[in-house]
Coordinates of C-alpha atoms and ligand atoms in Angstrom, one line a residue:
M1 CA -105.0 -72.0 45.7
R2 CA -103.6 -75.5 45.2
F3 CA -100.1 -76.9 45.3
P4 CA -99.0 -79.9 43.2
D5 CA -99.0 -83.2 45.0
D6 CA -95.2 -83.5 44.8
F7 CA -94.6 -80.0 46.1
L8 CA -91.9 -80.2 48.8
W9 CA -92.7 -78.5 52.1
G10 CA -89.9 -78.0 54.6
V11 CA -88.5 -76.0 57.4
A12 CA -85.0 -74.4 57.5
T13 CA -82.3 -73.6 60.0
A14 CA -78.5 -72.8 59.9
S15 CA -75.7 -74.3 62.0
Y16 CA -74.4 -71.3 63.9
Q17 CA -77.9 -70.1 64.6
I18 CA -79.0 -73.3 66.4
E19 CA -76.2 -75.8 67.2
G20 CA -74.3 -74.3 70.1
A21 CA -71.6 -76.7 71.3
F22 CA -69.2 -74.2 70.0
N23 CA -66.1 -75.8 71.4
E24 CA -67.1 -79.5 71.5
D25 CA -65.8 -82.5 69.6
G26 CA -63.0 -80.6 67.9
R27 CA -65.0 -77.8 66.3
G28 CA -62.7 -74.9 65.3
E29 CA -63.5 -71.2 65.7
S30 CA -65.6 -69.5 63.1
I31 CA -65.9 -65.8 62.2
W32 CA -69.2 -65.7 64.0
D33 CA -67.6 -66.9 67.3
R34 CA -65.0 -64.1 67.0
F35 CA -67.5 -61.4 65.9
S36 CA -70.1 -62.2 68.5
K37 CA -67.5 -62.0 71.2
T38 CA -66.3 -58.6 70.0
P39 CA -68.0 -56.0 72.2
G40 CA -70.6 -53.9 70.4
K41 CA -71.1 -56.2 67.4
V42 CA -74.2 -58.2 68.5
L43 CA -77.2 -56.9 70.4
H44 CA -76.8 -57.6 74.2
G45 CA -73.5 -59.3 73.5
H46 CA -75.3 -62.5 72.6
T47 CA -73.3 -65.4 71.1
G48 CA -74.0 -68.7 69.5
D49 CA -72.1 -70.6 72.1
V50 CA -75.2 -72.5 73.3
A51 CA -77.9 -71.2 70.9
C52 CA -80.7 -73.9 70.8
N53 CA -78.3 -76.6 71.9
H54 CA -79.4 -78.5 68.8
Y55 CA -76.0 -80.3 68.7
H56 CA -77.2 -82.2 71.7
L57 CA -81.0 -82.0 71.2
Y58 CA -81.1 -82.9 67.5
K59 CA -83.2 -86.0 68.1
E60 CA -85.8 -84.0 69.9
D61 CA -85.7 -81.4 67.1
V62 CA -86.1 -84.1 64.4
A63 CA -89.1 -85.4 66.3
L64 CA -90.6 -81.9 66.1
I65 CA -90.0 -81.7 62.4
K66 CA -91.7 -85.1 62.0
D67 CA -94.6 -83.9 64.1
L68 CA -95.1 -80.9 61.8
G69 CA -95.6 -83.4 59.0
V70 CA -93.2 -81.7 56.6
D71 CA -91.3 -83.5 53.9
S72 CA -87.9 -82.0 54.1
Y73 CA -85.4 -80.2 56.5
R74 CA -82.9 -77.7 55.3
F75 CA -79.9 -77.3 57.6
S76 CA -76.4 -76.2 57.2
I77 CA -73.1 -77.8 57.8
A78 CA -70.5 -75.9 59.9
W79 CA -67.3 -75.8 58.0
P80 CA -65.2 -75.4 61.2
R81 CA -66.7 -78.7 62.6
I82 CA -65.3 -80.5 59.5
L83 CA -62.1 -78.6 59.1
P84 CA -61.3 -76.8 62.3
Q85 CA -58.6 -74.7 60.6
G86 CA -60.5 -74.3 57.4
S87 CA -58.2 -76.5 55.5
G88 CA -55.9 -79.4 56.2
S89 CA -56.8 -82.0 58.8
V90 CA -60.4 -83.4 58.9
N91 CA -62.3 -83.7 62.1
Q92 CA -64.1 -87.0 61.9
K93 CA -66.3 -86.1 64.9
G94 CA -67.7 -83.2 63.0
L95 CA -68.7 -85.4 60.0
D96 CA -70.2 -87.9 62.5
F97 CA -72.5 -85.4 63.9
Y98 CA -74.1 -84.7 60.5
K99 CA -74.2 -88.4 59.8
R100 CA -76.2 -88.9 63.0
L101 CA -78.5 -86.0 62.1
V102 CA -79.1 -87.3 58.6
D103 CA -79.7 -90.9 59.9
E104 CA -82.3 -89.5 62.3
L105 CA -84.0 -87.5 59.5
L106 CA -84.1 -90.5 57.1
A107 CA -85.4 -92.8 59.9
N108 CA -88.3 -90.4 60.2
G109 CA -88.9 -90.1 56.5
I110 CA -87.6 -86.5 56.2
K111 CA -85.5 -85.6 53.2
P112 CA -82.3 -83.8 54.1
A113 CA -81.4 -80.6 52.2
A114 CA -77.9 -79.5 53.2
T115 CA -76.3 -76.0 52.8
L116 CA -72.5 -76.1 52.7
Y117 CA -72.0 -72.5 53.7
H118 CA -74.4 -70.5 55.8
W119 CA -71.8 -67.9 57.0
D120 CA -69.6 -69.7 59.5
L121 CA -66.3 -69.3 57.9
P122 CA -63.4 -70.9 59.8
Q123 CA -61.6 -68.0 61.6
M124 CA -58.2 -69.3 60.5
L125 CA -59.2 -68.6 56.9
E126 CA -60.3 -65.1 57.9
N127 CA -56.9 -64.6 59.4
H128 CA -55.5 -65.0 55.9
G129 CA -57.9 -62.6 54.3
G130 CA -61.2 -64.6 54.4
W131 CA -63.3 -64.1 51.3
L132 CA -61.0 -61.4 50.1
N133 CA -58.4 -64.1 49.5
R134 CA -58.9 -66.2 46.4
D135 CA -57.4 -69.2 48.1
T136 CA -60.6 -69.4 50.3
A137 CA -62.6 -70.5 47.2
K138 CA -60.2 -73.3 46.7
H139 CA -60.4 -74.3 50.4
F140 CA -64.1 -74.3 50.0
Q141 CA -63.9 -76.7 47.1
D142 CA -61.8 -79.1 49.2
Y143 CA -64.2 -78.8 52.1
A144 CA -67.2 -79.4 49.8
Q145 CA -65.5 -82.5 48.3
I146 CA -64.9 -84.0 51.8
V147 CA -68.6 -83.4 52.6
F148 CA -69.8 -84.8 49.3
E149 CA -67.7 -87.9 49.7
S150 CA -68.9 -88.5 53.2
L151 CA -72.7 -87.6 52.9
G152 CA -73.1 -87.7 49.1
D153 CA -75.4 -90.8 49.1
V154 CA -77.8 -89.6 51.8
I155 CA -78.5 -86.0 51.1
D156 CA -81.5 -85.2 48.9
S157 CA -80.4 -81.8 47.7
W158 CA -77.3 -79.6 48.1
I159 CA -77.1 -75.9 48.4
T160 CA -73.5 -74.5 47.9
L161 CA -73.9 -71.0 49.4
N162 CA -76.6 -69.3 51.4
E163 CA -77.0 -65.6 50.3
P164 CA -73.6 -64.6 49.1
W165 CA -74.8 -61.0 49.0
C166 CA -75.1 -61.0 52.8
S167 CA -71.7 -62.7 53.2
A168 CA -70.0 -60.2 50.9
Y169 CA -71.8 -56.9 51.6
L170 CA -72.8 -57.3 55.2
G171 CA -69.6 -59.0 56.1
Y172 CA -67.0 -57.0 54.1
G173 CA -68.9 -54.0 52.8
N174 CA -70.8 -52.4 55.7
G175 CA -69.5 -54.6 58.5
H176 CA -72.9 -55.4 60.0
H177 CA -72.1 -59.1 60.0
A178 CA -68.9 -61.1 60.6
P179 CA -66.1 -60.6 59.9
G180 CA -67.1 -56.9 60.2
R181 CA -64.9 -55.4 57.6
Q182 CA -66.0 -52.2 55.9
S183 CA -64.9 -51.6 52.4
F184 CA -67.4 -51.0 49.7
A185 CA -64.8 -51.5 46.9
E186 CA -63.3 -54.7 48.4
H187 CA -66.6 -56.4 49.1
F188 CA -66.9 -57.0 45.3
G189 CA -63.8 -59.2 45.7
A190 CA -65.5 -61.1 48.5
A191 CA -68.6 -61.6 46.3
H192 CA -66.5 -62.8 43.4
H193 CA -64.6 -65.3 45.5
L194 CA -67.8 -66.6 47.0
L195 CA -69.3 -67.1 43.5
L196 CA -66.0 -68.8 42.5
A197 CA -66.3 -71.1 45.5
H198 CA -69.8 -72.0 44.3
G199 CA -68.4 -72.8 40.9
L200 CA -65.5 -74.8 42.2
A201 CA -67.9 -76.8 44.5
L202 CA -70.0 -77.6 41.4
Q203 CA -66.9 -78.7 39.6
A204 CA -66.0 -81.1 42.4
Y205 CA -69.6 -82.3 42.6
K206 CA -69.9 -83.1 38.9
Q207 CA -66.8 -85.3 39.0
L208 CA -68.3 -87.5 41.7
N209 CA -71.4 -88.5 39.7
L210 CA -73.8 -88.2 42.6
S211 CA -77.5 -88.2 41.9
A212 CA -78.8 -85.5 44.3
E213 CA -79.7 -82.1 42.9
I214 CA -77.4 -79.1 43.6
G215 CA -78.0 -75.4 43.5
I216 CA -77.4 -72.1 45.2
T217 CA -79.5 -69.9 47.4
L218 CA -79.8 -66.1 46.8
N219 CA -81.6 -63.5 48.8
L220 CA -83.5 -61.7 46.2
I221 CA -85.4 -58.4 47.0
P222 CA -87.7 -57.1 44.3
Q223 CA -87.1 -53.4 43.9
Y224 CA -90.0 -51.1 43.0
P225 CA -89.7 -47.5 41.8
A226 CA -91.2 -44.9 44.2
S227 CA -92.7 -43.1 41.2
S228 CA -92.8 -43.2 37.4
K229 CA -90.1 -40.5 37.2
P230 CA -87.3 -41.6 34.9
A231 CA -84.7 -40.9 37.7
D232 CA -86.5 -43.2 40.1
I233 CA -86.8 -45.9 37.5
D234 CA -83.1 -45.6 36.7
A235 CA -82.2 -45.7 40.4
T236 CA -84.4 -48.9 40.7
R237 CA -82.4 -50.5 37.9
Q238 CA -79.2 -49.8 39.8
A239 CA -80.5 -51.1 43.1
D240 CA -81.8 -54.3 41.4
G241 CA -78.4 -54.7 39.7
F242 CA -76.6 -54.4 43.0
Q243 CA -78.9 -56.6 45.0
N244 CA -80.2 -59.2 42.6
R245 CA -78.5 -59.2 39.2
W246 CA -75.0 -59.0 40.6
Y247 CA -75.5 -62.7 41.6
L248 CA -78.1 -63.9 39.2
D249 CA -76.3 -62.8 36.0
P250 CA -72.9 -64.5 36.7
V251 CA -74.7 -67.7 37.8
F252 CA -77.1 -67.9 34.9
K253 CA -75.4 -65.8 32.2
G254 CA -71.7 -66.0 32.9
H255 CA -71.1 -62.3 33.2
Y256 CA -71.6 -59.4 35.7
P257 CA -74.3 -56.8 34.9
Q258 CA -72.9 -54.8 32.0
D259 CA -75.1 -51.8 32.8
L260 CA -73.2 -51.2 36.0
P261 CA -69.7 -50.0 34.9
E262 CA -69.4 -48.2 38.2
F263 CA -69.2 -51.5 40.0
L264 CA -67.5 -53.5 37.2
I265 CA -64.3 -51.5 37.9
Y266 CA -64.2 -52.9 41.4
V267 CA -64.7 -56.6 40.5
D268 CA -62.5 -56.7 37.3
P269 CA -59.2 -57.0 39.1
Y270 CA -60.4 -60.1 40.8
V271 CA -61.8 -61.9 37.8
Q272 CA -59.5 -64.5 36.1
E273 CA -60.0 -66.4 32.9
Q274 CA -62.4 -69.4 33.4
D275 CA -63.9 -68.0 36.6
L276 CA -67.2 -67.1 35.0
K277 CA -67.3 -70.3 33.2
L278 CA -67.1 -72.2 36.4
I279 CA -69.6 -69.9 38.1
S280 CA -72.1 -70.3 35.4
A281 CA -71.9 -74.1 35.2
P282 CA -75.4 -75.6 35.1
I283 CA -77.3 -76.0 38.4
D284 CA -80.3 -78.1 39.1
F285 CA -82.3 -75.4 40.8
L286 CA -82.2 -71.9 42.2
G287 CA -83.0 -71.4 45.9
I288 CA -84.7 -68.1 46.7
N289 CA -84.9 -66.5 50.1
F290 CA -87.7 -64.0 50.2
Y291 CA -88.7 -61.7 53.1
S292 CA -89.6 -58.3 51.7
R293 CA -89.3 -55.8 49.0
A294 CA -87.6 -52.4 48.5
I295 CA -89.1 -49.1 47.3
I296 CA -86.5 -47.0 45.5
A297 CA -86.2 -43.3 44.7
A298 CA -83.3 -41.4 43.2
D299 CA -81.3 -39.1 45.5
Q300 CA -80.0 -35.8 44.2
T301 CA -77.1 -37.5 42.4
G302 CA -79.3 -40.1 40.8
K303 CA -78.2 -42.9 43.2
P304 CA -80.8 -45.3 44.7
Q305 CA -82.2 -44.5 48.0
S306 CA -84.5 -46.9 49.9
Q307 CA -87.9 -45.4 50.8
P308 CA -90.1 -46.0 53.9
A309 CA -92.4 -49.0 53.9
Q310 CA -96.0 -48.5 52.7
Y311 CA -97.5 -51.5 54.6
P312 CA -97.0 -52.8 58.1
V313 CA -93.5 -54.1 59.0
T314 CA -92.3 -57.1 61.0
A315 CA -90.1 -57.0 64.1
M316 CA -87.1 -56.7 61.7
G317 CA -88.7 -53.5 60.2
W318 CA -89.2 -55.4 57.0
E319 CA -92.3 -54.5 55.0
V320 CA -94.9 -57.3 54.6
Y321 CA -95.5 -57.4 50.9
P322 CA -96.5 -60.9 49.7
Q323 CA -97.2 -59.7 46.2
G324 CA -93.5 -59.2 46.0
L325 CA -93.0 -62.9 46.1
Y326 CA -95.3 -63.4 43.1
D327 CA -93.6 -60.6 41.1
L328 CA -90.2 -62.0 42.0
L329 CA -90.9 -65.6 41.0
L330 CA -92.4 -64.5 37.7
R331 CA -89.4 -62.2 37.0
V332 CA -86.8 -64.8 37.8
H333 CA -88.6 -67.4 35.7
R334 CA -88.9 -64.9 32.8
D335 CA -85.3 -63.6 32.9
Y336 CA -83.3 -66.6 34.1
G337 CA -85.5 -69.7 33.4
P338 CA -86.3 -72.3 32.7
I339 CA -84.9 -73.4 36.0
P340 CA -86.7 -75.2 38.9
L341 CA -87.1 -72.9 41.8
Y342 CA -87.4 -73.4 45.5
I343 CA -88.2 -70.9 48.2
T344 CA -85.5 -71.9 50.5
E345 CA -86.4 -69.3 53.2
N346 CA -89.5 -67.3 54.0
G347 CA -91.0 -66.3 57.3
A348 CA -91.1 -63.4 59.8
A349 CA -90.1 -62.2 63.2
F350 CA -92.7 -60.7 65.5
H351 CA -92.7 -59.8 69.1
D352 CA -94.0 -63.1 70.4
I353 CA -95.3 -63.5 73.9
L354 CA -95.4 -66.8 75.7
E355 CA -98.5 -66.8 77.9
Q356 CA -99.7 -69.9 79.8
G357 CA -97.8 -72.2 77.5
Q358 CA -99.2 -70.6 74.3
V359 CA -97.8 -68.2 71.7
A360 CA -100.7 -66.6 69.8
D361 CA -98.7 -65.4 66.8
K362 CA -101.6 -64.5 64.5
E363 CA -99.4 -62.0 62.6
R364 CA -97.0 -64.8 61.6
I365 CA -99.9 -67.0 60.5
N366 CA -101.2 -64.2 58.3
Y367 CA -97.8 -63.6 56.9
L368 CA -97.3 -67.3 56.0
E369 CA -100.8 -67.7 54.6
A370 CA -100.4 -64.6 52.3
H371 CA -97.0 -65.8 51.0
F372 CA -98.3 -69.4 50.4
A373 CA -101.1 -67.9 48.4
Q374 CA -98.7 -65.9 46.3
A375 CA -96.6 -69.0 45.7
A376 CA -99.6 -70.9 44.6
R377 CA -100.5 -68.1 42.3
A378 CA -97.1 -68.1 40.7
I379 CA -97.3 -71.9 40.1
A380 CA -100.7 -71.3 38.5
A381 CA -99.0 -68.7 36.2
G382 CA -96.5 -71.3 35.1
V383 CA -93.5 -70.9 37.4
P384 CA -91.8 -74.2 38.1
L385 CA -91.7 -73.7 41.9
K386 CA -91.0 -77.1 43.4
G387 CA -90.9 -76.4 47.2
Y388 CA -91.1 -74.0 50.1
F389 CA -88.9 -74.0 53.3
L390 CA -90.2 -72.0 56.2
W391 CA -87.7 -69.9 58.1
S392 CA -87.5 -71.0 60.8
L393 CA -88.1 -74.2 62.6
L394 CA -87.0 -72.7 65.9
D395 CA -86.4 -69.3 67.4
N396 CA -82.6 -68.9 67.1
F397 CA -79.5 -66.7 67.1
E398 CA -80.6 -64.0 64.6
W399 CA -77.1 -62.8 63.8
A400 CA -76.4 -59.2 64.8
F401 CA -79.8 -59.1 66.6
G402 CA -78.9 -62.1 68.8
Y403 CA -81.9 -63.8 70.4
E404 CA -84.0 -60.6 70.3
R405 CA -85.7 -61.5 67.0
R406 CA -87.8 -64.6 67.0
F407 CA -88.4 -66.2 63.6
G408 CA -89.4 -69.7 64.8
I409 CA -92.7 -71.4 64.4
I410 CA -91.5 -73.1 67.5
Y411 CA -90.8 -71.0 70.6
V412 CA -87.5 -71.6 72.4
D413 CA -87.1 -70.8 76.0
F414 CA -83.3 -70.1 75.9
E415 CA -83.0 -70.6 79.7
T416 CA -84.4 -74.1 79.8
Q417 CA -84.2 -75.1 76.1
Q418 CA -87.8 -76.0 76.2
R419 CA -89.5 -75.9 72.8
I420 CA -93.1 -74.8 72.6
L421 CA -95.2 -74.9 69.4
K422 CA -96.5 -71.5 68.5
D423 CA -100.0 -71.2 67.0
S424 CA -98.2 -70.8 63.6
A425 CA -96.7 -74.3 64.0
K426 CA -100.1 -75.7 64.8
W427 CA -101.6 -73.9 61.8
F428 CA -98.8 -75.1 59.5
K429 CA -99.5 -78.7 60.7
L430 CA -103.1 -78.4 59.9
F431 CA -102.4 -76.7 56.5
K432 CA -100.0 -79.6 55.7
K433 CA -102.7 -82.1 56.5
G434 CA -105.1 -80.3 54.3
V435 CA -107.4 -79.4 57.2
V436 CA -107.0 -75.7 56.8
K437 CA -107.2 -74.2 53.3
L438 CA -105.8 -70.9 52.1
S439 CA -108.2 -68.0 51.8
P440 CA -108.3 -66.3 48.4
I441 CA -106.0 -63.4 47.9
S442 CA -107.7 -60.2 49.0
Ligands
FCB501 C1 -81.6 -64.7 56.1 C2 -80.6 -65.7 56.6 C3 -81.1 -66.5 57.8 C4 -82.0 -65.7 58.7 C5 -83.1 -65.0 58.0 C6 -84.0 -64.2 58.8 O1 -81.0 -63.7 55.5 O2 -80.2 -66.6 55.6 O3 -80.0 -67.1 58.4 O4 -81.2 -64.9 59.5 O5 -82.5 -64.1 57.1

């Protein structure tokens, strides 16, 4: 149960989920501002207007990161702070905020890992079709270039996109996320343009000859057949293709999964020559966000259908299945390696209760401990896993669930903006110091 000495430990957040200051210093509107203010879209009508007020409290938050003793901090840059209209004129004050943040991190010996796109698309671009419009990918390249030029020498690692499956499917397929469009067929266009945006950002990056590493973060969910029946196994292949390979294959192999002609017909009209070449340009690492697994059975028509969990679930209803992390890491390494891997998100929401200044979140500690152990096991099995970022530093705006779902290892009182270390943060600190050790996998 050991990690290499140079293993990178970090915590993660995202701009819209923590920053607040939605209309300050020239920030433009994002699709999440619009969506969260549309009645019925977010639980209790919560918005990210204030969130954790991190825009103003960033120094305090960096001090908390430092106190945890972690090596790195993964945050995201809000495109509408940099380009309020999505393209065109640059808002220097937006860039200045991230410079201040990065300076503060560096002054505290914390390595900055920056995500360029964690879902807050400028609303103006959405007005022109959003990710369904191919031009958005080009605008993303221009935005990326501006950020690379401004922060290129101080960022330790770059992540182009966070979870394009979520942006595409939840945003344009089932409408659970902003911008809330609902077209299964069209969401394949959004997915393709997101991947193209990734490829174009890589192209811009390579031309600048910067030294930091660059990669992409995918949300991968290992899929397990509910039985050994051929129909269930085939349904699992389809679910894996839709959820995982649809993003892994273009990035690593330069083509969409050939065994899914039923989906290829949707994406084909969007694919132009050279796109897949750009999308599959070499990256320095793959970021994996892991939370849970899926169990798949075939319905009467042979299509995949998700089955109920077999183990306890978190407050999100996501099954706790740490072994899934091990299986996934080995599988990605086997099918897409060799490529350095990072876990760029892992963590859990539970119904935390603040009592006398304490949050006794034993379930979260158990979750983290079990996942750390599986990560260590994967490393021992030869997987080049280089780091782990815990989701999340702070309780924050959990998208369509608003502030109802708490993922932080630090509790946030959203009335007073007070931050309180949960027991899991205290445990993580001791783990990082080497004071607590992982128990063997039971
Ligand atoms: C991931 C997102 C992150 C957070 C966690 C719980 O899908 O990247 O912003 O919401 O889930």
